[in-house]
Coordinates of C-alpha atoms in Angstrom, one line a residue:
Chain A
M629 CA 83.2 137.1 119.9
A630 CA 81.9 134.0 118.2
D631 CA 84.1 131.1 117.7
K632 CA 85.3 130.7 114.1
I633 CA 87.2 127.5 114.6
A634 CA 86.7 124.9 117.3
V635 CA 89.2 122.1 117.6
E636 CA 88.0 119.0 119.4
G637 CA 90.1 116.1 120.4
L638 CA 92.7 116.5 117.6
N639 CA 95.4 113.9 117.3
A640 CA 98.0 113.8 114.5
W641 CA 100.6 111.3 113.5
F642 CA 103.6 111.1 111.1
G643 CA 103.7 107.4 110.5
K644 CA 104.0 105.9 114.0
T645 CA 105.1 109.1 115.7
Q646 CA 102.3 111.0 117.3
A647 CA 102.8 114.7 116.8
L648 CA 99.7 116.1 118.4
H649 CA 97.9 114.8 121.5
N650 CA 94.2 115.5 122.1
I651 CA 94.2 119.2 121.3
N652 CA 91.1 121.2 122.2
M653 CA 90.8 124.9 121.6
A654 CA 88.5 127.5 120.2
V655 CA 89.6 130.4 118.0
P656 CA 87.4 133.5 118.1
E657 CA 86.4 135.3 114.9
N658 CA 88.3 138.4 113.7
S659 CA 91.1 137.9 116.1
I660 CA 94.8 136.9 115.9
T661 CA 95.7 133.8 117.8
A662 CA 99.4 133.1 118.2
I663 CA 100.8 129.6 118.6
I664 CA 104.1 129.5 120.4
G665 CA 106.3 126.7 121.6
P666 CA 109.8 125.3 121.1
S667 CA 110.8 123.6 117.8
G668 CA 109.2 120.3 117.2
C669 CA 106.3 120.9 119.6
G670 CA 103.7 120.5 116.9
K671 CA 102.8 124.1 116.1
S672 CA 103.1 123.8 112.4
T673 CA 101.5 120.4 112.4
F674 CA 98.6 121.9 114.3
I675 CA 97.8 124.7 111.8
R676 CA 98.4 122.3 108.9
C677 CA 95.7 120.1 110.3
I678 CA 93.3 123.0 110.2
N679 CA 93.4 123.3 106.4
R680 CA 94.0 119.6 105.8
M681 CA 97.5 120.1 104.5
H682 CA 98.9 117.7 107.1
E683 CA 97.4 114.7 105.2
E684 CA 99.3 115.7 102.0
I685 CA 102.5 114.5 103.7
R686 CA 103.1 110.8 103.0
G687 CA 102.3 108.7 106.0
A688 CA 100.7 111.5 107.9
Y689 CA 97.2 111.3 109.3
S690 CA 95.0 112.7 112.0
N691 CA 91.7 112.3 113.8
G692 CA 89.4 114.5 115.8
K693 CA 87.2 117.3 114.8
I694 CA 87.9 120.8 113.5
I695 CA 84.7 122.7 113.3
L696 CA 84.7 125.7 111.0
D697 CA 81.5 127.7 111.3
G698 CA 79.6 124.7 112.6
E699 CA 80.9 122.3 109.9
D700 CA 83.5 119.7 110.5
V701 CA 86.5 120.2 108.2
Y702 CA 87.1 116.4 108.4
G703 CA 83.4 115.5 108.0
S704 CA 82.5 112.9 105.4
G705 CA 81.9 114.4 102.0
V706 CA 84.0 117.4 102.7
D707 CA 86.4 118.0 99.8
P708 CA 89.8 119.1 101.2
V709 CA 90.4 121.1 98.0
L710 CA 87.3 123.2 98.6
I711 CA 87.8 123.6 102.3
R712 CA 91.3 125.0 101.6
R713 CA 89.8 127.8 99.7
R714 CA 88.2 128.9 103.0
L715 CA 91.4 128.5 105.0
G716 CA 94.2 130.5 103.4
M717 CA 97.8 129.7 104.3
V718 CA 101.0 131.6 104.3
F719 CA 104.3 129.6 104.6
Q720 CA 107.5 130.2 106.5
K721 CA 109.5 130.7 103.3
P722 CA 108.0 133.0 100.7
N723 CA 107.0 130.7 97.8
P724 CA 105.7 132.7 94.8
F725 CA 105.3 130.7 91.7
P726 CA 108.6 131.3 89.7
T727 CA 106.8 131.0 86.3
M728 CA 104.4 133.8 87.1
S729 CA 104.6 137.5 87.1
I730 CA 103.8 139.6 90.2
K731 CA 100.3 140.2 88.9
E732 CA 99.7 136.5 88.0
N733 CA 101.0 135.4 91.4
A734 CA 98.5 137.7 93.2
V735 CA 95.6 136.1 91.4
A736 CA 97.1 132.6 91.0
G737 CA 94.6 130.9 93.2
I738 CA 91.8 132.2 91.0
I739 CA 93.3 131.8 87.6
L740 CA 94.3 128.2 88.4
N741 CA 90.7 127.4 89.0
K742 CA 88.8 129.4 86.5
R743 CA 89.2 131.6 83.5
M744 CA 89.5 135.4 84.0
S745 CA 89.6 138.2 81.5
R746 CA 92.7 140.4 81.3
H747 CA 90.6 143.2 82.8
E748 CA 89.4 141.1 85.8
I749 CA 93.0 140.0 86.4
E750 CA 94.2 143.6 86.6
E751 CA 91.4 144.7 88.9
T752 CA 91.6 141.7 91.2
A753 CA 95.4 141.8 91.4
E754 CA 95.3 145.5 92.4
K755 CA 92.6 144.9 95.0
Y756 CA 94.6 142.2 96.8
L757 CA 98.0 143.7 96.4
R758 CA 96.5 146.8 98.0
R759 CA 95.1 144.7 100.8
A760 CA 98.5 143.0 101.4
A761 CA 100.0 146.5 101.5
L762 CA 102.2 145.8 98.5
W763 CA 100.6 147.7 95.7
D764 CA 102.6 151.0 96.0
E765 CA 105.8 149.1 95.9
V766 CA 105.0 147.0 92.8
K767 CA 102.5 148.9 90.8
D768 CA 105.1 149.8 88.2
Q769 CA 106.5 146.3 87.8
L770 CA 103.4 144.1 87.8
N771 CA 104.7 142.0 84.8
K772 CA 108.1 141.2 86.4
P773 CA 108.5 137.7 87.9
G774 CA 107.3 137.4 91.4
V775 CA 110.6 135.9 92.5
S776 CA 112.4 139.2 91.5
L777 CA 111.0 140.9 94.6
S778 CA 112.8 141.1 98.0
G779 CA 112.0 138.4 100.6
G780 CA 109.6 140.6 102.5
Q781 CA 107.8 141.7 99.4
Q782 CA 107.6 138.1 98.2
Q783 CA 105.9 137.2 101.5
R784 CA 103.4 140.0 101.2
L785 CA 102.8 138.8 97.6
C786 CA 102.1 135.3 99.0
I787 CA 99.7 136.9 101.5
A788 CA 97.9 138.7 98.6
R789 CA 97.8 135.4 96.8
A790 CA 96.2 133.7 99.8
L791 CA 93.7 136.6 100.3
A792 CA 92.6 136.6 96.6
V793 CA 90.9 133.2 97.1
E794 CA 88.6 135.0 99.6
P795 CA 89.3 132.8 102.6
E796 CA 87.7 133.4 105.9
V797 CA 90.7 132.3 107.9
L798 CA 94.4 133.0 107.3
L799 CA 96.8 130.5 108.7
A800 CA 100.4 131.6 108.8
D801 CA 103.3 129.3 109.6
E802 CA 106.1 131.5 111.0
P803 CA 105.5 134.1 108.2
A804 CA 108.2 136.5 109.3
S805 CA 110.9 134.1 110.5
A806 CA 112.9 134.4 107.2
L807 CA 112.6 138.2 107.0
D808 CA 114.5 141.2 108.3
P809 CA 113.1 143.4 111.1
I810 CA 111.6 146.0 108.8
S811 CA 109.8 143.5 106.7
T812 CA 108.7 141.7 109.8
A813 CA 107.2 144.9 111.2
K814 CA 105.3 145.4 107.9
I815 CA 103.9 141.9 108.1
E816 CA 102.8 142.4 111.7
D817 CA 101.1 145.7 110.8
L818 CA 99.4 144.0 107.9
F819 CA 98.1 141.2 110.1
T820 CA 96.7 143.7 112.6
D821 CA 94.9 145.4 109.8
L822 CA 93.7 142.2 108.3
K823 CA 92.0 140.9 111.5
E824 CA 89.0 143.1 110.8
R825 CA 88.2 140.9 107.9
Y826 CA 89.8 137.6 108.7
T827 CA 90.4 135.2 111.5
I828 CA 94.2 134.8 111.8
V829 CA 96.1 132.0 113.4
V830 CA 99.9 132.6 113.3
V831 CA 102.6 130.2 114.4
T832 CA 105.7 132.1 115.7
H833 CA 109.0 131.5 117.3
N834 CA 109.2 135.1 118.2
M835 CA 107.5 135.7 121.6
Q836 CA 107.7 139.5 121.2
Q837 CA 105.9 139.1 118.0
A838 CA 103.2 137.0 119.7
A839 CA 102.9 139.6 122.4
R840 CA 102.7 142.5 119.9
I841 CA 100.1 141.2 117.5
S842 CA 98.0 138.5 119.0
D843 CA 94.8 138.6 121.1
R844 CA 95.1 135.1 122.3
T845 CA 98.1 132.8 122.7
A846 CA 98.4 129.1 122.8
F847 CA 101.5 127.4 124.2
F848 CA 102.4 124.0 122.8
L849 CA 104.9 121.6 124.2
S850 CA 105.7 118.1 123.0
G851 CA 102.6 117.9 120.9
R852 CA 100.3 119.0 123.8
L853 CA 98.4 122.2 124.3
I854 CA 99.8 123.4 127.7
E855 CA 98.0 126.6 128.1
Y856 CA 95.7 128.8 126.1
G857 CA 94.3 132.2 127.0
T858 CA 94.4 135.9 126.3
T859 CA 97.8 137.0 125.3
D860 CA 97.9 139.4 128.3
K861 CA 97.3 136.6 130.7
I862 CA 99.8 134.2 129.1
F863 CA 102.6 136.7 129.1
T864 CA 102.0 138.3 132.4
N865 CA 100.4 135.7 134.6
P866 CA 100.6 132.2 133.1
S867 CA 98.9 129.5 135.1
D868 CA 101.3 126.7 134.1
K869 CA 104.9 126.6 135.4
R870 CA 106.1 125.3 131.9
T871 CA 104.5 128.3 130.1
E872 CA 106.2 130.6 132.5
D873 CA 109.6 128.9 132.1
Y874 CA 109.3 129.1 128.3
I875 CA 108.2 132.7 128.2
T876 CA 110.9 133.8 130.6
G877 CA 113.5 131.9 128.4
R878 CA 114.4 129.2 130.8
F879 CA 114.1 126.6 128.0
G880 CA 113.3 126.2 124.3
Chain B
M1087 CA 161.5 113.0 110.9
K1088 CA 159.4 110.0 110.0
T1089 CA 156.2 112.2 109.7
D1090 CA 158.1 114.5 107.3
F1091 CA 159.0 111.5 105.1
R1092 CA 155.4 110.4 105.1
Y1093 CA 154.1 113.8 104.2
M1094 CA 156.6 114.1 101.3
R1095 CA 155.6 110.7 100.0
R1096 CA 151.9 111.5 100.2
K1097 CA 152.5 114.8 98.4
I1098 CA 154.4 113.2 95.6
F1099 CA 151.9 110.5 95.3
G1100 CA 149.1 113.0 95.2
T1101 CA 150.8 115.1 92.5
M1102 CA 151.4 112.0 90.4
M1103 CA 147.8 110.9 90.6
L1104 CA 146.6 114.4 89.7
G1105 CA 148.9 114.4 86.7
L1106 CA 147.6 111.0 85.6
S1107 CA 143.9 112.0 85.9
I1108 CA 144.6 115.2 83.9
L1109 CA 146.3 113.0 81.2
A1110 CA 143.2 110.7 81.2
A1111 CA 140.9 113.7 80.8
L1112 CA 143.0 115.1 77.9
A1113 CA 143.0 111.7 76.2
A1114 CA 139.2 111.5 76.5
V1115 CA 138.7 115.1 75.1
S1116 CA 141.3 114.7 72.4
M1117 CA 139.4 111.6 71.1
L1118 CA 136.3 113.8 70.6
F1119 CA 138.3 116.5 68.8
W1120 CA 140.0 113.9 66.7
I1121 CA 136.7 112.4 65.6
L1122 CA 135.2 115.9 64.9
G1123 CA 138.4 117.0 63.1
Y1124 CA 138.8 113.9 61.0
T1125 CA 135.2 113.8 60.0
F1126 CA 135.4 117.5 59.1
I1127 CA 138.6 117.1 57.0
K1128 CA 137.3 114.0 55.2
G1129 CA 133.7 115.2 54.7
I1130 CA 133.9 118.9 54.1
S1131 CA 134.9 118.5 50.4
A1132 CA 131.7 116.6 49.6
V1133 CA 129.4 118.9 51.5
N1134 CA 127.9 121.4 49.1
L1135 CA 124.5 122.8 48.2
D1136 CA 123.7 119.7 46.0
F1137 CA 124.3 117.5 49.0
F1138 CA 121.4 119.2 50.8
T1139 CA 119.1 119.6 47.8
K1140 CA 119.5 116.7 45.4
L1141 CA 118.6 113.1 45.4
P1142 CA 121.3 110.4 45.3
T1143 CA 122.6 109.5 41.8
P1144 CA 123.3 106.0 40.6
V1145 CA 126.9 104.7 40.9
G1146 CA 129.2 106.4 38.4
V1147 CA 126.9 109.4 37.8
P1148 CA 128.6 112.4 39.4
G1149 CA 126.9 114.9 41.6
G1150 CA 123.7 114.3 43.5
G1151 CA 123.1 114.5 47.2
L1152 CA 121.3 113.0 50.2
A1153 CA 118.5 115.5 50.5
N1154 CA 115.9 112.7 50.9
S1155 CA 117.8 111.0 53.7
I1156 CA 118.3 114.3 55.6
V1157 CA 114.6 115.0 55.5
G1158 CA 113.9 111.2 56.1
S1159 CA 116.0 111.4 59.3
I1160 CA 114.1 114.4 60.5
I1161 CA 110.8 112.6 59.8
V1162 CA 111.7 109.3 61.4
V1163 CA 113.2 110.9 64.5
G1164 CA 110.3 113.4 64.6
M1165 CA 107.7 110.6 64.6
A1166 CA 109.7 108.8 67.3
A1167 CA 109.8 111.9 69.4
L1168 CA 106.0 112.3 69.0
M1169 CA 105.5 108.8 70.3
A1170 CA 108.1 108.8 73.1
I1171 CA 107.7 112.3 74.5
P1172 CA 104.0 112.1 75.7
V1173 CA 104.4 108.6 77.1
G1174 CA 107.8 109.4 78.6
I1175 CA 106.7 112.6 80.3
A1176 CA 103.4 111.1 81.5
T1177 CA 105.3 108.2 83.0
A1178 CA 107.7 110.6 84.7
I1179 CA 104.8 112.5 86.2
Y1180 CA 103.4 109.3 87.5
L1181 CA 106.8 108.3 89.1
S1182 CA 107.5 111.7 90.6
E1183 CA 104.0 112.9 91.7
Y1184 CA 102.1 109.7 92.5
G1185 CA 104.4 106.6 92.2
R1186 CA 105.1 104.9 95.5
G1187 CA 105.5 101.2 96.4
F1188 CA 105.9 98.1 94.3
F1189 CA 104.4 99.2 91.0
A1190 CA 106.4 102.5 90.8
S1191 CA 109.7 100.8 91.6
T1192 CA 109.0 98.1 89.0
V1193 CA 108.3 100.8 86.4
R1194 CA 111.6 102.6 87.4
F1195 CA 113.5 99.3 87.2
V1196 CA 112.0 98.3 83.8
S1197 CA 112.9 101.8 82.5
D1198 CA 116.5 101.4 83.7
V1199 CA 116.7 98.0 82.0
L1200 CA 115.2 99.5 78.8
A1201 CA 117.9 102.1 78.9
G1202 CA 120.5 99.4 78.7
V1203 CA 118.9 97.5 75.8
P1204 CA 121.2 97.5 72.8
A1205 CA 119.9 99.6 70.0
I1206 CA 119.8 96.7 67.6
V1207 CA 117.5 94.8 69.9
A1208 CA 115.1 97.8 69.8
G1209 CA 115.3 97.3 66.0
I1210 CA 114.5 93.6 66.3
V1211 CA 111.5 94.3 68.5
A1212 CA 110.1 96.9 66.0
Y1213 CA 110.8 94.5 63.2
A1214 CA 108.8 91.8 64.9
L1215 CA 106.0 94.1 66.0
V1216 CA 105.6 96.3 62.9
V1217 CA 107.5 95.1 59.9
T1218 CA 106.4 91.5 60.0
R1219 CA 102.8 92.6 60.3
M1220 CA 102.9 95.3 57.6
H1221 CA 104.9 92.9 55.4
R1222 CA 107.2 95.7 54.5
F1223 CA 109.9 98.0 55.8
S1224 CA 108.5 101.4 56.8
A1225 CA 109.5 104.7 58.3
F1226 CA 106.9 104.1 61.0
S1227 CA 108.6 100.9 62.1
G1228 CA 111.9 102.8 62.3
S1229 CA 110.3 105.4 64.5
V1230 CA 108.9 102.7 66.8
S1231 CA 112.4 101.4 67.3
L1232 CA 113.8 104.8 68.0
A1233 CA 110.9 105.6 70.3
L1234 CA 111.8 102.5 72.3
L1235 CA 115.3 103.9 72.7
M1236 CA 114.2 107.4 73.6
L1237 CA 111.6 106.4 76.1
P1238 CA 113.8 105.5 79.1
I1239 CA 116.0 108.5 78.5
I1240 CA 113.0 110.8 78.6
I1241 CA 111.5 109.1 81.6
R1242 CA 114.7 109.3 83.7
S1243 CA 115.6 112.8 82.8
S1244 CA 112.0 114.1 83.2
E1245 CA 111.6 112.4 86.6
E1246 CA 114.8 114.0 87.8
I1247 CA 113.6 117.4 86.6
F1248 CA 110.2 117.0 88.3
R1249 CA 112.0 116.2 91.5
T1250 CA 113.9 119.5 91.4
V1251 CA 110.6 121.4 91.5
P1252 CA 110.4 122.4 95.2
D1253 CA 107.6 120.9 97.2
T1254 CA 106.9 124.3 98.6
L1255 CA 105.4 125.2 95.3
R1256 CA 103.1 122.2 95.3
E1257 CA 102.1 123.1 98.9
A1258 CA 101.4 126.7 97.9
S1259 CA 99.1 125.5 95.2
F1260 CA 97.3 122.9 97.3
A1261 CA 96.8 125.6 100.0
L1262 CA 95.1 127.8 97.5
G1263 CA 92.5 125.1 97.0
V1264 CA 93.9 124.0 93.6
P1265 CA 93.4 120.3 92.9
K1266 CA 96.4 118.0 92.5
W1267 CA 95.9 117.4 88.8
K1268 CA 95.7 121.1 88.1
T1269 CA 98.8 121.7 90.3
I1270 CA 100.8 119.2 88.3
L1271 CA 99.7 120.7 84.9
S1272 CA 99.9 124.4 85.8
I1273 CA 102.7 124.5 88.4
V1274 CA 104.9 121.4 88.2
L1275 CA 105.0 121.1 84.5
K1276 CA 105.4 124.8 83.9
T1277 CA 108.2 125.2 86.4
A1278 CA 110.0 122.2 85.0
S1279 CA 109.4 123.1 81.3
G1280 CA 113.0 124.4 80.7
G1281 CA 114.6 121.2 81.9
L1282 CA 112.0 119.0 80.1
V1283 CA 112.8 120.7 76.8
T1284 CA 116.5 120.2 77.4
G1285 CA 116.2 116.6 78.4
T1286 CA 114.0 115.9 75.4
I1287 CA 116.4 117.6 72.9
L1288 CA 119.2 115.5 74.4
A1289 CA 117.2 112.3 74.0
I1290 CA 116.5 113.3 70.3
A1291 CA 120.2 113.9 69.7
R1292 CA 121.0 110.6 71.3
V1293 CA 118.8 108.5 69.0
G1294 CA 119.3 110.7 65.9
G1295 CA 122.5 109.0 65.1
E1296 CA 121.3 105.4 65.5
A1297 CA 121.7 103.2 62.4
A1298 CA 121.4 99.7 63.7
P1299 CA 117.7 99.7 64.6
L1300 CA 116.8 101.4 61.3
L1301 CA 118.7 98.9 59.0
F1302 CA 115.8 96.5 59.0
T1303 CA 112.9 98.8 59.9
S1304 CA 112.9 102.0 58.0
F1305 CA 115.4 100.4 55.6
S1306 CA 116.5 102.8 52.9
N1307 CA 115.2 104.6 49.8
S1308 CA 116.9 106.3 46.9
F1309 CA 113.9 108.5 46.2
W1310 CA 111.7 111.0 47.9
N1311 CA 109.2 109.4 50.2
F1312 CA 106.9 111.1 52.7
N1313 CA 104.7 108.1 53.4
P1314 CA 105.5 106.7 56.8
G1315 CA 104.2 103.3 55.6
Q1316 CA 107.0 103.0 53.1
P1317 CA 110.7 102.6 53.4
M1318 CA 112.5 105.9 54.1
A1319 CA 116.1 106.9 53.7
T1320 CA 117.9 108.2 56.9
L1321 CA 121.3 109.7 57.3
P1322 CA 122.8 107.0 59.6
V1323 CA 121.6 104.1 57.3
D1324 CA 122.9 105.8 54.2
L1325 CA 126.1 106.5 56.0
F1326 CA 126.4 102.8 56.7
N1327 CA 125.5 101.7 53.1
Y1328 CA 127.7 104.2 51.4
S1329 CA 130.7 103.6 53.6
I1330 CA 130.8 99.9 53.0
S1331 CA 130.3 100.3 49.2
P1332 CA 133.4 99.8 47.0
Y1333 CA 132.8 103.1 45.1
Q1334 CA 135.0 106.0 45.9
D1335 CA 132.3 108.5 45.2
W1336 CA 129.9 106.8 47.6
Q1337 CA 132.6 106.6 50.3
Q1338 CA 133.1 110.3 49.9
K1339 CA 129.4 110.8 50.4
A1340 CA 129.5 108.7 53.5
W1341 CA 132.0 111.1 55.0
A1342 CA 129.9 114.0 54.1
A1343 CA 126.9 112.3 55.6
A1344 CA 128.9 111.7 58.8
L1345 CA 129.8 115.3 59.0
V1346 CA 126.2 116.5 58.5
L1347 CA 125.0 114.0 61.1
V1348 CA 127.6 115.0 63.7
G1349 CA 126.8 118.7 62.9
M1350 CA 123.0 118.1 63.5
V1351 CA 123.7 116.3 66.8
L1352 CA 126.1 119.0 67.8
I1353 CA 123.5 121.7 67.0
L1354 CA 120.8 119.9 69.0
N1355 CA 123.2 119.6 72.0
I1356 CA 124.3 123.2 71.9
S1357 CA 120.7 124.5 71.5
A1358 CA 119.6 122.4 74.5
R1359 CA 122.4 123.9 76.6
L1360 CA 121.7 127.4 75.3
Y1361 CA 118.0 127.0 76.0
L1362 CA 118.6 125.9 79.5
A1363 CA 121.1 128.7 80.1
R1364 CA 118.7 131.4 78.9
K1365 CA 115.8 129.9 80.8
G1366 CA 117.8 129.9 84.0
F1367 CA 118.9 133.5 83.4
K1368 CA 115.4 134.6 82.9
R1369 CA 114.2 133.0 86.0
N1370 CA 116.8 134.8 88.1
G1371 CA 116.3 138.1 86.4

């Protein structure tokens, strides 16, 4: 598998606090990569660096390279707004736009950037609601507010919204941590289906989840990448003592 | 034994203070009802259809109304709103979405100071800026003075409302590759719209009853006038002029004007609350 994203010497700061130290890792195309580690280890900061959301926080900055298909995301002349359309993101807490209906939420990323006919909106919304495995549940209530759905449905709506921008990569920051087990299972199944089309990087607190869905796993601790390899290897035969301790529940 | 005594004393003291604060609250509310009730009793007899449809009559001629000053008030306050709302909301957007550091805190401080400026001072400023240059009183100059009073109210209330829009929505929009300006216009403004409307209505209600700044700006007028460059009658100014007049008939009209003014402000306030309540309901449902 070719590398979709290559991270080279990434450091990130919040003001004077360094959150990430010299991260180097490559994410293969059409795979699911799980980022695990205890709270505050820099997992979220890491994926927010990939789509340049980290710099939106006041006082936050980073250096190093993130190569997406041979192009540095942080290269001079790269517009963060445009690069974000190639790197979709799903957040921990479902955040559909409260002023928009289900249908409008699904295509929000498109209609906020260009005009669309009513017909195009209908078609596009259906396409991506189907892709996010939500269509059957909402097809009769497309004009209801997006926030009227259950938490798990809202999260799939947010996934549909992210997919509708046609990104190549899907970054997910603990996408199921606020959801019940059934909704979590749906999201996990969805991710497994989506990896045929997209490269997925998912931050998770749930090690079973990482083991269930991911091809590769990266273990972060105190802003450093401790170990990175195939999920099988990390969970059955980790090379680093700290990884083993974390996975077996001895800390974190 | 000693602790028992202390406990009793604390309890009695607490009950006393609670009673006092309830009394204070009752006193405050009863003042409001007293004002409303007294205005109603004194004014209702002079409020009739003529009051809303006819021009004022000269002293001694019975009948007539204050139709011109009701419309005048709406025009003067309306023009003030047209000036203050865009500037106020744009300033609030700057403060909540961009403003950091020295300049922003200066703007915030100045707007707070502006909020404390006495209404009559806003009138003086409008007089110096507009009236002395146009060489006559005008509705427009009155609107300028009211806009000065509205501006800080709109800035502060709008900024508060923009801050209640969760950052997660801004992030969601950024992550979709939507530029910041578009995020502000399409997400932040839209999500905040209910609160913005309410805050604006309350600001309008707040300045709608001002007489002092209008006395020497929009002045008064006994006739119909729709030209903003000319003096225009307004309810608060007529209320002032009529109430200090020696004529019984005019004093009666002043009470009626007071009742109508209070009624308009009350309607604005209630509609603002209703709008917000309905908007909130819709969002949850």
